[in-house]
Short mmCIF file of C-alpha atoms in Angstrom, two decimals:
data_model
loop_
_atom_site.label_atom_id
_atom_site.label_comp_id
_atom_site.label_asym_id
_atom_site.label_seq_id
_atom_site.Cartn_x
_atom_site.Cartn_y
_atom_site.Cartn_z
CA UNK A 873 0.00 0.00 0.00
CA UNK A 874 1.46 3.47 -1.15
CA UNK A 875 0.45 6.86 0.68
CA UNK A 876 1.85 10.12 -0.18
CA UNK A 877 2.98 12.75 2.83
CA UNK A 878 0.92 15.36 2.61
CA UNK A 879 2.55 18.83 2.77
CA UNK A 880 -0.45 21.35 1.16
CA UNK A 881 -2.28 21.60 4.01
CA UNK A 882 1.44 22.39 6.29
CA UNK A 883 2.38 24.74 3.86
CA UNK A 884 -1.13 26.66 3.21
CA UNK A 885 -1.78 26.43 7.28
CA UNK A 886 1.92 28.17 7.73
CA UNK A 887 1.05 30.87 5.04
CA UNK A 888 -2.08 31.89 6.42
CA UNK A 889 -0.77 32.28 9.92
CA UNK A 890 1.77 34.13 8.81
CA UNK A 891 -0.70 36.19 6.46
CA UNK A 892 -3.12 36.58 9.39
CA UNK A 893 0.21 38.05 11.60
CA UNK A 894 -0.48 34.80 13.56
CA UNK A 895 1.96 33.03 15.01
CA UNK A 896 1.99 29.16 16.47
CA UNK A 897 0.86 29.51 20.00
CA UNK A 898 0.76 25.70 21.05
CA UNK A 899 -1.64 25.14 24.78
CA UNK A 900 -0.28 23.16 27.50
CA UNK A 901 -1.65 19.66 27.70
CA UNK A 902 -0.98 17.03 30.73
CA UNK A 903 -0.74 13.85 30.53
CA UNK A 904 1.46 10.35 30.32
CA UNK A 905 3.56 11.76 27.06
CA UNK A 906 3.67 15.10 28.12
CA UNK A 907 5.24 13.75 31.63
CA UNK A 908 7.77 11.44 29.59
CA UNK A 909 8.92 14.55 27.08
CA UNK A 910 9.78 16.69 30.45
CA UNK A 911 11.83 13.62 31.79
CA UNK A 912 13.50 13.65 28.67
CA UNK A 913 13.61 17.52 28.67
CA UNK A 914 15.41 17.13 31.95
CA UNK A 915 17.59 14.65 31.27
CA UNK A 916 19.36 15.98 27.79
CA UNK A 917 19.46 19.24 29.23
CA UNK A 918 21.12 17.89 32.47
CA UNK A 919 23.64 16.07 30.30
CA UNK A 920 24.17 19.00 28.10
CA UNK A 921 24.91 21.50 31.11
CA UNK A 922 26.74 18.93 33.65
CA UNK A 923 29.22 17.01 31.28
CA UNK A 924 31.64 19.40 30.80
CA UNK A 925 32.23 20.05 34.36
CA UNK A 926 32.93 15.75 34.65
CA UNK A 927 36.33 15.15 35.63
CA UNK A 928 38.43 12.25 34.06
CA UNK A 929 42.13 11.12 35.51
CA UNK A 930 43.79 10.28 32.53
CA UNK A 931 47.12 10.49 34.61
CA UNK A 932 49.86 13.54 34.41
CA UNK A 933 50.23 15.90 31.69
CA UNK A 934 46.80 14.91 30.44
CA UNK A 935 43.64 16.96 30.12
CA UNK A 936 41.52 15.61 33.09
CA UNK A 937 38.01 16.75 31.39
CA UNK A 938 35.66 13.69 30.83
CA UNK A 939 34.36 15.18 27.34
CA UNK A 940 36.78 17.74 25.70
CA UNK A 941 36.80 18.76 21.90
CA UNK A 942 40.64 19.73 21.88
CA UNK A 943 41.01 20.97 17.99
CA UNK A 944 43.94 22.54 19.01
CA UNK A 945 46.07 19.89 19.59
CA UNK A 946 43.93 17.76 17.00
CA UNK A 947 42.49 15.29 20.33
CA UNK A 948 38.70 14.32 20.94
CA UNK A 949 38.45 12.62 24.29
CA UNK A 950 35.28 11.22 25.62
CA UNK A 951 36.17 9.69 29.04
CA UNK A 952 38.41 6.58 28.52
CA UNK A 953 38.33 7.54 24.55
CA UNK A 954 41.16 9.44 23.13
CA UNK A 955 40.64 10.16 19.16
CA UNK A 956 43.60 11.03 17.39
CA UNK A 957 42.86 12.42 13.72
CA UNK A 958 44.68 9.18 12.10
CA UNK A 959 41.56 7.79 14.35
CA UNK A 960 38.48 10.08 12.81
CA UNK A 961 37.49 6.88 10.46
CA UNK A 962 36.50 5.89 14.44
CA UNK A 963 33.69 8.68 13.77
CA UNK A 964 33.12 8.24 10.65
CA UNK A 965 31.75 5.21 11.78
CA UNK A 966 30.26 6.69 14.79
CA UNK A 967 28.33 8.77 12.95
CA UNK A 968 27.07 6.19 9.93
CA UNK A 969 26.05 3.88 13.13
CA UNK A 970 23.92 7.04 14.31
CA UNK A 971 22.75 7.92 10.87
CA UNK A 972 21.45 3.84 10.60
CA UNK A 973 20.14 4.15 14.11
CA UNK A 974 17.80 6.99 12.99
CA UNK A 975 16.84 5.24 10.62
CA UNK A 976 15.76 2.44 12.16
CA UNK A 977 13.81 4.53 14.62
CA UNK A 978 12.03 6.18 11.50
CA UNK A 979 10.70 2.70 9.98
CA UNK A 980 9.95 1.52 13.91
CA UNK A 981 8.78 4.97 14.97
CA UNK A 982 8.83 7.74 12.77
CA UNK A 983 10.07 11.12 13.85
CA UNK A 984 10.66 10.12 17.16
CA UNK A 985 13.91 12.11 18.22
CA UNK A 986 12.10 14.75 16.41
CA UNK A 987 9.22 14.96 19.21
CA UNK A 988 11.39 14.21 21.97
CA UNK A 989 15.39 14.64 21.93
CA UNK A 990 16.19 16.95 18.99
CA UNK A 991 18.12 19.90 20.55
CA UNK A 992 15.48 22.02 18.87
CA UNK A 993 12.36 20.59 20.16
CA UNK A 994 14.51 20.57 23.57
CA UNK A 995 15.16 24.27 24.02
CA UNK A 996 11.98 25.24 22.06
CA UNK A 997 9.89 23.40 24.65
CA UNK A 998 12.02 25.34 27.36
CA UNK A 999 11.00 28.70 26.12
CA UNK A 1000 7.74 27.99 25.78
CA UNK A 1001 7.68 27.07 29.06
CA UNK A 1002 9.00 29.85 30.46
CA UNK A 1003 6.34 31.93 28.38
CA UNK A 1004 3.76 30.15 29.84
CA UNK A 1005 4.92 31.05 33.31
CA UNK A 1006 5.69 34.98 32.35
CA UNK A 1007 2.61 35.55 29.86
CA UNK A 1008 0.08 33.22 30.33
CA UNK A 1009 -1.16 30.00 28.94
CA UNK A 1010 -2.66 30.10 24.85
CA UNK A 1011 -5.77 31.99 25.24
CA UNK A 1012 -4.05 34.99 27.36
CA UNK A 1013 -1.23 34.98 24.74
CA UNK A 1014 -3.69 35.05 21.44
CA UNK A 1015 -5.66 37.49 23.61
CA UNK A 1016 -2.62 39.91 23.77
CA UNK A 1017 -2.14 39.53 20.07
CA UNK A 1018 -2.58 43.37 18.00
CA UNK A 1019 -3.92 44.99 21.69
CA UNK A 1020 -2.03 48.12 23.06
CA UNK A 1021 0.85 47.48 25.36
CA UNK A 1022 -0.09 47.98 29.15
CA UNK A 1023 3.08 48.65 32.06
CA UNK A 1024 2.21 45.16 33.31
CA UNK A 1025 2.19 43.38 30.20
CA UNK A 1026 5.34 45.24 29.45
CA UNK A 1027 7.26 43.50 32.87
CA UNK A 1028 6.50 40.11 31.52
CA UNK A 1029 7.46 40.43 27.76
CA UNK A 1030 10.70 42.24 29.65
CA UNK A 1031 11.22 39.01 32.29
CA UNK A 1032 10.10 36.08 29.24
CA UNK A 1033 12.74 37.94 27.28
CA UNK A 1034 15.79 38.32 30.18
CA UNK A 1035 15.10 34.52 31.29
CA UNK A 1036 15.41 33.67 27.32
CA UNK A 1037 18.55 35.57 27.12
CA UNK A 1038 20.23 33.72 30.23
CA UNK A 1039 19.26 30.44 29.11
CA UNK A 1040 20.57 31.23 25.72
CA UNK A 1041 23.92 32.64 27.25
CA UNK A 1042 24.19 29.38 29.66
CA UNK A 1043 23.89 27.48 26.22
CA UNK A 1044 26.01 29.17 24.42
CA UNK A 1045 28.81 29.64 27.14
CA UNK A 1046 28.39 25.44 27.90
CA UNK A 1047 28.91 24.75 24.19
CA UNK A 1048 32.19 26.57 24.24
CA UNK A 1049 33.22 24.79 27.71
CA UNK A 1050 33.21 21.40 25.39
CA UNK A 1051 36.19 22.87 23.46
CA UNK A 1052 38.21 23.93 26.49
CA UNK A 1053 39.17 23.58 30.22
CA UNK A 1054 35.42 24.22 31.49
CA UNK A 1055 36.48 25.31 35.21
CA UNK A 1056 39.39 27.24 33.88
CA UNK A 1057 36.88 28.94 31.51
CA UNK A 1058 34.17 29.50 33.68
CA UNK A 1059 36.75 31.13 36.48
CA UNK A 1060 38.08 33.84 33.56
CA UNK A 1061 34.71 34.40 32.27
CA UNK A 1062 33.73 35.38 36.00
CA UNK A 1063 36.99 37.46 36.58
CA UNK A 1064 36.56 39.31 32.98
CA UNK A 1065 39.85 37.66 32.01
CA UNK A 1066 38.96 35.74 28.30
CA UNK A 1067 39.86 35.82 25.04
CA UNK A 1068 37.45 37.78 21.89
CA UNK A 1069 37.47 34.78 20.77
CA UNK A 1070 35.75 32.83 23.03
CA UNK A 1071 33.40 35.73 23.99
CA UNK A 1072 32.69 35.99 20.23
CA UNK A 1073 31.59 32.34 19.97
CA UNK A 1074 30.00 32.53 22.95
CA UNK A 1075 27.69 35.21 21.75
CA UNK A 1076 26.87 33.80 18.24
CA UNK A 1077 25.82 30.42 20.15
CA UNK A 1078 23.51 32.73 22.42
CA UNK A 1079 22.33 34.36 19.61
CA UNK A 1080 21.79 31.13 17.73
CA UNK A 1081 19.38 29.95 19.87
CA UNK A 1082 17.76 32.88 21.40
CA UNK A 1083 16.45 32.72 17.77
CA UNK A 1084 15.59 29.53 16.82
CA UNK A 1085 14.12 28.56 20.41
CA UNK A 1086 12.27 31.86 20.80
CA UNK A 1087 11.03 32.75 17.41
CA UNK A 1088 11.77 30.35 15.08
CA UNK A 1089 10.66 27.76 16.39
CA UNK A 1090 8.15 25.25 14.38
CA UNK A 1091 9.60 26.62 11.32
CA UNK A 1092 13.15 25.55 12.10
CA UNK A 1093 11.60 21.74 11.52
CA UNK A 1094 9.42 22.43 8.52
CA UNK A 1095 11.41 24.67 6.71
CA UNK A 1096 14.78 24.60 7.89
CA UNK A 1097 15.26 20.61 9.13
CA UNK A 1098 16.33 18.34 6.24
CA UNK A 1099 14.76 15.41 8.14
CA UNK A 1100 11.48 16.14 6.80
CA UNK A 1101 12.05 16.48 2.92
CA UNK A 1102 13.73 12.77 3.54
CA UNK A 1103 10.69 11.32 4.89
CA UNK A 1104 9.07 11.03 1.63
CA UNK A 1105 11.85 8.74 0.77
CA UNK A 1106 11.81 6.46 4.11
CA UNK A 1107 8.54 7.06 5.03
CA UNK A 1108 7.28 3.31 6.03
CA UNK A 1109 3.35 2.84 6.36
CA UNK A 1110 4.39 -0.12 9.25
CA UNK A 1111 6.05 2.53 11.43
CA UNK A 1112 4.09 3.52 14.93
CA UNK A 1113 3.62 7.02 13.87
CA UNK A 1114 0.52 9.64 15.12
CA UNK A 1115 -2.28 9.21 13.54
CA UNK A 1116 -5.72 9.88 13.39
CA UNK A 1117 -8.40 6.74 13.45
CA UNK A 1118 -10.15 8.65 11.15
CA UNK A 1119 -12.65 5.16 10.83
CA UNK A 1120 -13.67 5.73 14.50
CA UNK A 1121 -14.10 9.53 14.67
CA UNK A 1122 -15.64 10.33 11.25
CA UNK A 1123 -18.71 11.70 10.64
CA UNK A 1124 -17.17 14.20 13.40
CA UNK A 1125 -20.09 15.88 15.29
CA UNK A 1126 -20.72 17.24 18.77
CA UNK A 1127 -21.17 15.26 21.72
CA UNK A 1128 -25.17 16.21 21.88
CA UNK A 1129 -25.87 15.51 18.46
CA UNK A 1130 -23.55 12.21 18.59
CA UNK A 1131 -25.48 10.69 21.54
CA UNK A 1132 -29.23 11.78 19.82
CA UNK A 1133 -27.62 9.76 16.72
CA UNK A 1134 -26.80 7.17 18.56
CA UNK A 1135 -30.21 6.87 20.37
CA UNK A 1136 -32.47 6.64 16.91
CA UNK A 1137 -29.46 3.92 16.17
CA UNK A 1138 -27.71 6.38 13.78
CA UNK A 1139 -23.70 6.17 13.52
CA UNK A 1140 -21.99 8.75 14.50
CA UNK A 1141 -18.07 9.13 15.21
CA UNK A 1142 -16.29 9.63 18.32
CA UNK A 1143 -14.76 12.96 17.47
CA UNK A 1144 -16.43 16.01 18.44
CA UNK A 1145 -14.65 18.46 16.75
CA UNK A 1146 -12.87 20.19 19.53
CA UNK A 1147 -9.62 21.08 18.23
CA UNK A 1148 -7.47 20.15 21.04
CA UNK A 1149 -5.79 17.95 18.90
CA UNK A 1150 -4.75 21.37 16.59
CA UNK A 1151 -4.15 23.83 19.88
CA UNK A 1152 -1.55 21.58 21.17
CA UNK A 1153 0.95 20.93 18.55
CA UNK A 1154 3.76 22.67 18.68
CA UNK A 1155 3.56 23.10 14.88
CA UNK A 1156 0.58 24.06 14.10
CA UNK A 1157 -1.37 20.98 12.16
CA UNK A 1158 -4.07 19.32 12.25
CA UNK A 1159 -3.35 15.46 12.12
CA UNK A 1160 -6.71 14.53 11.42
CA UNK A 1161 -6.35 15.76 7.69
CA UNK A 1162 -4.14 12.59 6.80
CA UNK A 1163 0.53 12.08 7.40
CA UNK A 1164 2.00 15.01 7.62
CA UNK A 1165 5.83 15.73 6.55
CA UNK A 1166 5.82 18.03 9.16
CA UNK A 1167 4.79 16.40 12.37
CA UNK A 1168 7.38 15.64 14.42
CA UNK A 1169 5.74 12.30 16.31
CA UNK A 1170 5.78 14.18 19.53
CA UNK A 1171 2.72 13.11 20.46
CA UNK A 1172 1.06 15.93 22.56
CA UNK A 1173 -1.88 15.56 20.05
CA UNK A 1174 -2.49 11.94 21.97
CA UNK A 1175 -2.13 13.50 25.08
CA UNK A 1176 -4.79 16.15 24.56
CA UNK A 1177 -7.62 13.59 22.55
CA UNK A 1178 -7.56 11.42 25.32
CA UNK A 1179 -8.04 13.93 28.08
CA UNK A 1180 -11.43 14.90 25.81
CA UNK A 1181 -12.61 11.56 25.27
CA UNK A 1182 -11.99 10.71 29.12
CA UNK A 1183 -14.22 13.66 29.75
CA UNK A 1184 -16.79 11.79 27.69
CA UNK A 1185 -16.48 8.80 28.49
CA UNK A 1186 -15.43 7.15 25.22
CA UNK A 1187 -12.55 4.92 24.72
CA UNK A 1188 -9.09 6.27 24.65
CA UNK A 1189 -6.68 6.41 21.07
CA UNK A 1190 -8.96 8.20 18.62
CA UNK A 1191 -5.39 9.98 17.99
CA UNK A 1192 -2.79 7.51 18.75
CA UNK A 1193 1.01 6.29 17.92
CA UNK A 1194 -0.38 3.55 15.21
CA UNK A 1195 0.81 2.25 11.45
CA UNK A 1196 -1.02 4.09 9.00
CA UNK A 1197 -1.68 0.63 7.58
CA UNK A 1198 -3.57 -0.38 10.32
CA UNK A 1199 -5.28 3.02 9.88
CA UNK A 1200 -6.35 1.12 6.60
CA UNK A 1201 -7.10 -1.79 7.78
CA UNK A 1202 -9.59 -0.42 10.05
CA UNK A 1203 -11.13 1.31 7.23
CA UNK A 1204 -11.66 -2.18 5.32
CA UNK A 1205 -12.95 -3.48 9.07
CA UNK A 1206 -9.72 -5.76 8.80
CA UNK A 1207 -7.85 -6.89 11.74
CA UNK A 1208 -5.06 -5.06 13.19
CA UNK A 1209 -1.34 -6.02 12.93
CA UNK A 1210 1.85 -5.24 14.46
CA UNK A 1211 4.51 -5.26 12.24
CA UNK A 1212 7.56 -3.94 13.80
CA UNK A 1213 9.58 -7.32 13.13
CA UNK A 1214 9.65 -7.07 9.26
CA UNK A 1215 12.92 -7.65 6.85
CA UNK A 1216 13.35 -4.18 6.39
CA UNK A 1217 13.68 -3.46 10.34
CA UNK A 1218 15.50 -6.66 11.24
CA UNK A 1219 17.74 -5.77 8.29
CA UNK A 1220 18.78 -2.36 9.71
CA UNK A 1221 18.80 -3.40 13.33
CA UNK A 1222 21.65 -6.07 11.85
CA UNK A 1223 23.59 -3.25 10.20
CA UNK A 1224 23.77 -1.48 13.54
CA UNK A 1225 24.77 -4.67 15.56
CA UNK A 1226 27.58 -5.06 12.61
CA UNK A 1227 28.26 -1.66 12.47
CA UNK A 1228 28.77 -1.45 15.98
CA UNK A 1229 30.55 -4.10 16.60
CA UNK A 1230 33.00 -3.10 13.74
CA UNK A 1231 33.76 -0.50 15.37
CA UNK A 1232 34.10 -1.91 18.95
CA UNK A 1233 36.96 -4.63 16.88
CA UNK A 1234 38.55 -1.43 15.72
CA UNK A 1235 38.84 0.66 18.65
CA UNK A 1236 39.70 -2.42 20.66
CA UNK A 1237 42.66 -3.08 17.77
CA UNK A 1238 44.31 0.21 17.47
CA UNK A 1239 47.66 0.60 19.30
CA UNK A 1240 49.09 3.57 20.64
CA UNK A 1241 51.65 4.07 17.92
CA UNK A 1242 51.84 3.80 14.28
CA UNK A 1243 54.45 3.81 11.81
CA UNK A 1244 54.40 5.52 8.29
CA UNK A 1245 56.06 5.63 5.08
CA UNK A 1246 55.79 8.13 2.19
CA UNK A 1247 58.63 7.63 -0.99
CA UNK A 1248 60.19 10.44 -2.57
CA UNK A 1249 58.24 11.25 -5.85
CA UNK A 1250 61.34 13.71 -7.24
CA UNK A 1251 63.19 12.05 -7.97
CA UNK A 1252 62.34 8.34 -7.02
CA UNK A 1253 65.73 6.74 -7.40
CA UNK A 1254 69.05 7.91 -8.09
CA UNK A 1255 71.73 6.18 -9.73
CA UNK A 1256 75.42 6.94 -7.79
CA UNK A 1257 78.78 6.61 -9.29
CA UNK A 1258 79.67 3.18 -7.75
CA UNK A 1259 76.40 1.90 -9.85
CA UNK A 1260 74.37 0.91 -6.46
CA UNK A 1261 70.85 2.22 -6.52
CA UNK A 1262 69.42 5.02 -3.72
CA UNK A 1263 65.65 5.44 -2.98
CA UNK A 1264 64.71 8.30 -0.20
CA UNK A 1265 61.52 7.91 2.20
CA UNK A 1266 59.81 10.16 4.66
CA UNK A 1267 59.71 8.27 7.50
CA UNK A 1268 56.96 9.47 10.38
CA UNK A 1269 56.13 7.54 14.02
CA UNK A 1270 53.92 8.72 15.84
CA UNK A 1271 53.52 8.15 19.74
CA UNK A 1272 50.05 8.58 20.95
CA UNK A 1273 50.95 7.09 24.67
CA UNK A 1274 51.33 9.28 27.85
CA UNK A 1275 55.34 7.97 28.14
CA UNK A 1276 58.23 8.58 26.01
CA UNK A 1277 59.53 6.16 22.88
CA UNK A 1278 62.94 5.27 21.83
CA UNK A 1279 62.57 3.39 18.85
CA UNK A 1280 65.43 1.46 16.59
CA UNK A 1281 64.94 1.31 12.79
CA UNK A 1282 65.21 -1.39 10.19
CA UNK A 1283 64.49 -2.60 7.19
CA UNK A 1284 63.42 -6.04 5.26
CA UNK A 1285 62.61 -7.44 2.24
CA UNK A 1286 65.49 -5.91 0.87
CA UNK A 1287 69.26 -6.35 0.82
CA UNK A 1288 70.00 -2.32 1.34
CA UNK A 1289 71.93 -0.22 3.94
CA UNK A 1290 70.32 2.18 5.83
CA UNK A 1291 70.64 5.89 6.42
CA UNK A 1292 69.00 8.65 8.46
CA UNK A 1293 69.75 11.91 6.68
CA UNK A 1294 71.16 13.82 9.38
CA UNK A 1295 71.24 11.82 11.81
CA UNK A 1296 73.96 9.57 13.47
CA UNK A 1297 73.99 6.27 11.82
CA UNK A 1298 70.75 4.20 12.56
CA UNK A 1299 70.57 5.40 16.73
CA UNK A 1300 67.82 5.37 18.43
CA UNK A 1301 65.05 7.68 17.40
CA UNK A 1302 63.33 9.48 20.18
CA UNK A 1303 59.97 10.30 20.22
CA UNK A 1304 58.22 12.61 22.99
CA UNK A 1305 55.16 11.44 24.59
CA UNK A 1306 51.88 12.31 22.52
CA UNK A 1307 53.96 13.66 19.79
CA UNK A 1308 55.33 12.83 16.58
CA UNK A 1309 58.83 12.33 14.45
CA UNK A 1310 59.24 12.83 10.75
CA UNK A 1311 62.58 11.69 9.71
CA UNK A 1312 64.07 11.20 5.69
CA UNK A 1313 65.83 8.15 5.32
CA UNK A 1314 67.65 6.46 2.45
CA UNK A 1315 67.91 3.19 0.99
CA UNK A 1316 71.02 2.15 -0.89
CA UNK A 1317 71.06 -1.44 -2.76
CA UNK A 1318 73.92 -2.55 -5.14
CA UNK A 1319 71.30 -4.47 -7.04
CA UNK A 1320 69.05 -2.82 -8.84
CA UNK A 1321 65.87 -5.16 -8.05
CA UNK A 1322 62.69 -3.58 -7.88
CA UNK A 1323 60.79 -5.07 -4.70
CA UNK A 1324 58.59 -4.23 -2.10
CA UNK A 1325 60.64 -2.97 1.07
CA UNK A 1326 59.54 -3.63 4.80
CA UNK A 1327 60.45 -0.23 7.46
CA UNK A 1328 60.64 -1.67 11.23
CA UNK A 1329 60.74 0.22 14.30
CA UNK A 1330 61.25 -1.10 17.48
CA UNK A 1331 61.11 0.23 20.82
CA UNK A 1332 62.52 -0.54 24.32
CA UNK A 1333 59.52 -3.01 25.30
CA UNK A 1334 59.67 -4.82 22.47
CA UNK A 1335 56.60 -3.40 20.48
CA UNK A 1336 56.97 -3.35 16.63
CA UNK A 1337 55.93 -1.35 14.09
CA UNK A 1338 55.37 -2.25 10.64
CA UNK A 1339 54.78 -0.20 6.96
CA UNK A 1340 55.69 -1.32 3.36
CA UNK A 1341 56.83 0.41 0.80
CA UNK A 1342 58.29 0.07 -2.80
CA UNK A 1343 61.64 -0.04 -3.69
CA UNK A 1344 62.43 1.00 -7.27
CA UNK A 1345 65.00 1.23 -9.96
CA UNK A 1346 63.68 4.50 -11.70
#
């Protein structure tokens, strides 16, 4: 069965708000989802705010921050992590696990880190509640809408905007902690003693989302968000998105006129026209009207239909997290399914089991050290007077432990002396600890045998490094 996301009725709803000078003012609405999406609220935000300030003994001359982004000496470190950038195909695969995770969660669930962990729908939820608290609930708000501005009304659009602005600059300042010393930071910031750099960032992160939480809003994830124009694409009919039982609540009539009906033994549908369902969501649609591109599977819609049909005493889930194809199955009065074991889910949840697992092998594989080679491209031999043959190489180790390395160098493969250009003989090379050495070395054979030529470094413990190369005549 094929359905196409509607996006006419988003689009021409937007417009006509916007026409009308009218914009999204979603009500409050209590109940089971509403309670989970502030525990979530509360977690990320916790997370977000408290990591930076986690401490991590990675032993001396180490950064001891649990989580620190430190580009300038090219390290990621996420507690017992440390990502070197010979490492960042370590998140490249982080991030194509994360990409298949959310993709999985679209054909099990749609948009659900839309509705309930997206940064976006995060601090948008945490403004609105803190104009709630400052200017009233929906009706006070629309109420204020094109009326002159009174002293007290004035104090509250004054105190929704300040608390906006400190949450925004507690954002923005704990984004910037991420790439730096957090304390350290947070101890100049309070003693004026910081860089313009840091106070520049700071304030574009502020500014960031003092916009998009405040006024942007809704439009950030219809217009803005690429998620949605890919839904089209992945959209799966099986997935436990909202949706309207549109076979239960149609012909939609008031709650009078529905019981008369059903007294002379009329049909009537369970829906009463109310427009909870529309008041609540934070962008502005009406679910009713079919799948929406825009919704983002929050859920507050559910929340809000079943506190009405509570009040009426009819059965709960007119608006509910359900497969549009059971949606059509009710239509045809055929029996409901759940489908969420299917090929296409087992077949992603197996590429993030492989995927992850990959990378657990290759994090659990890498070593602390690596050895490599680059040849000389100009020129890449040289002929000397006695008739042996010299290559040159670019020899580089890196040492990636907390210690120092002494590390003796060798060759195989190959019956060739060799040099260190500028160096004594073949000594020891020394390499600092969490640094690197770049050395040139050369390679002379007396026969000129083109082969394939193994570099070997040793170092005090015993550890050995390998990388091939080619040796060549011309």
């Amino acid at each position: 069965m094929a359905v196409t996301l509607e996006i006419d009725h988003a689009k021409a709803r937007a417009k006509a708000a916007a026409a009308a000078g009218l914009p999204v003012v979603p009500q409050a609405v209590q109940g089971p989802i509403r309670r989970n999406k502030w525990g979530i609220l509360l977690l990320t935000l916790s997370i977000y705010y408290v990591t930076p300030f986690i401490r991590w003994d990675r032993g001396p001359n180490a950064p001891d921050q649990a989580v620190l982004l430190d580009f300038a000496n090219g390290r990621l470190y996420a507690f017992f992590v440390e990502i070197w950038p010979q490492d960042l195909y370590l998140v490249t695969g982080l991030l194509v696990l994360a990409s298949t995770i959310l993709i999985l969660t679209n054909a099990l669930a749609g948009r659900l880190w839309c509705g309930f962990a997206c940064p976006q729908t995060v601090w948008t939820d945490l403004f609105l509640l803190v104009e709630r608290l400052t200017e009233g609930d929906r009706r006070q708000r629309l109420r204020n809408i094109g009326v002159p501005l009174t002293p007290k009304r004035a104090v509250r659009i004054v105190a929704k905007h300040a608390t906006w602005l400190l949450i925004s600059l507690a954002t923005g300042g704990t984004l910037i902690f991420y790439f730096t010393d957090a304390p350290g930071l947070l101890r100049g910031l309070g003693a004026g003693n910081f860089s313009a750099t840091a106070l520049t960032w700071i304030a574009v992160f502020t500014g960031t989302t003092y916009g998009l939480a405040g006024f942007a809003r809704e439009q950030v994830c219809t217009f803005m968000c690429p998620w949605p124009r890919l839904q089209g694409a992945i959209w799966d009919p099986e997935a436990y998105t909202v949706n309207y039982r549109d076979y239960r609540g149609e012909q939609r009539t008031s709650a009078k006129k529905a019981a008369e009906l059903r007294l002379r033994g009329e049909a009537a549908g369970d829906c009463v026209d109310c427009g909870q369902c529309v008041a609540v969501c934070p962008i502005g649609i009406d679910i009713r009207e079919g799948p929406n591109f825009a919704c983002i599977n929050c859920g507050l819609c559910v929340d809000a239909c079943d506190g009405v049909m509570a009040k009426l005493g009819r059965p709960r889930g007119l608006i509910d997290y359900e497969s549009w194809a059971n949606i059509e199955r009710g239509r045809s009065k055929e029996s409901l399914r759940n489908r969420l074991l299917r090929p296409k889910t087992v077949g992603l949840a197996a590429a993030c089991l492989a995927l992850a697992g990959t990378i657990g092998v290759a994090f659990a594989m890498r070593t602390t050290a690596t050895l490599s080679v680059q040849h000389d491209r100009d020129p890449v031999a040289v002929r000397l007077s006695d008739g042996s043959l010299r290559n040159a190489y670019t020899v580089k180790l890196l040492n990636k432990s907390a210690s120092p390395h002494r590390y003796t160098l060798s060759v195989g493969g190959i019956d060739a002396r060799l040099s260190i250009v500028g160096g004594d003989g073949v000594a020891p090379i020394k390499v600092a600890a969490e640094s690197s050495e770049s050395l040139r070395v050369t390679l002379t054979a007396a026969d000129a045998e083109q082969k394939d030529v193994v570099f070997i470094a040793r170092d005090e413990t015993g550890s050995t490094l390998y990388a091939t190369d080619r040796f060549v005549e011309r």
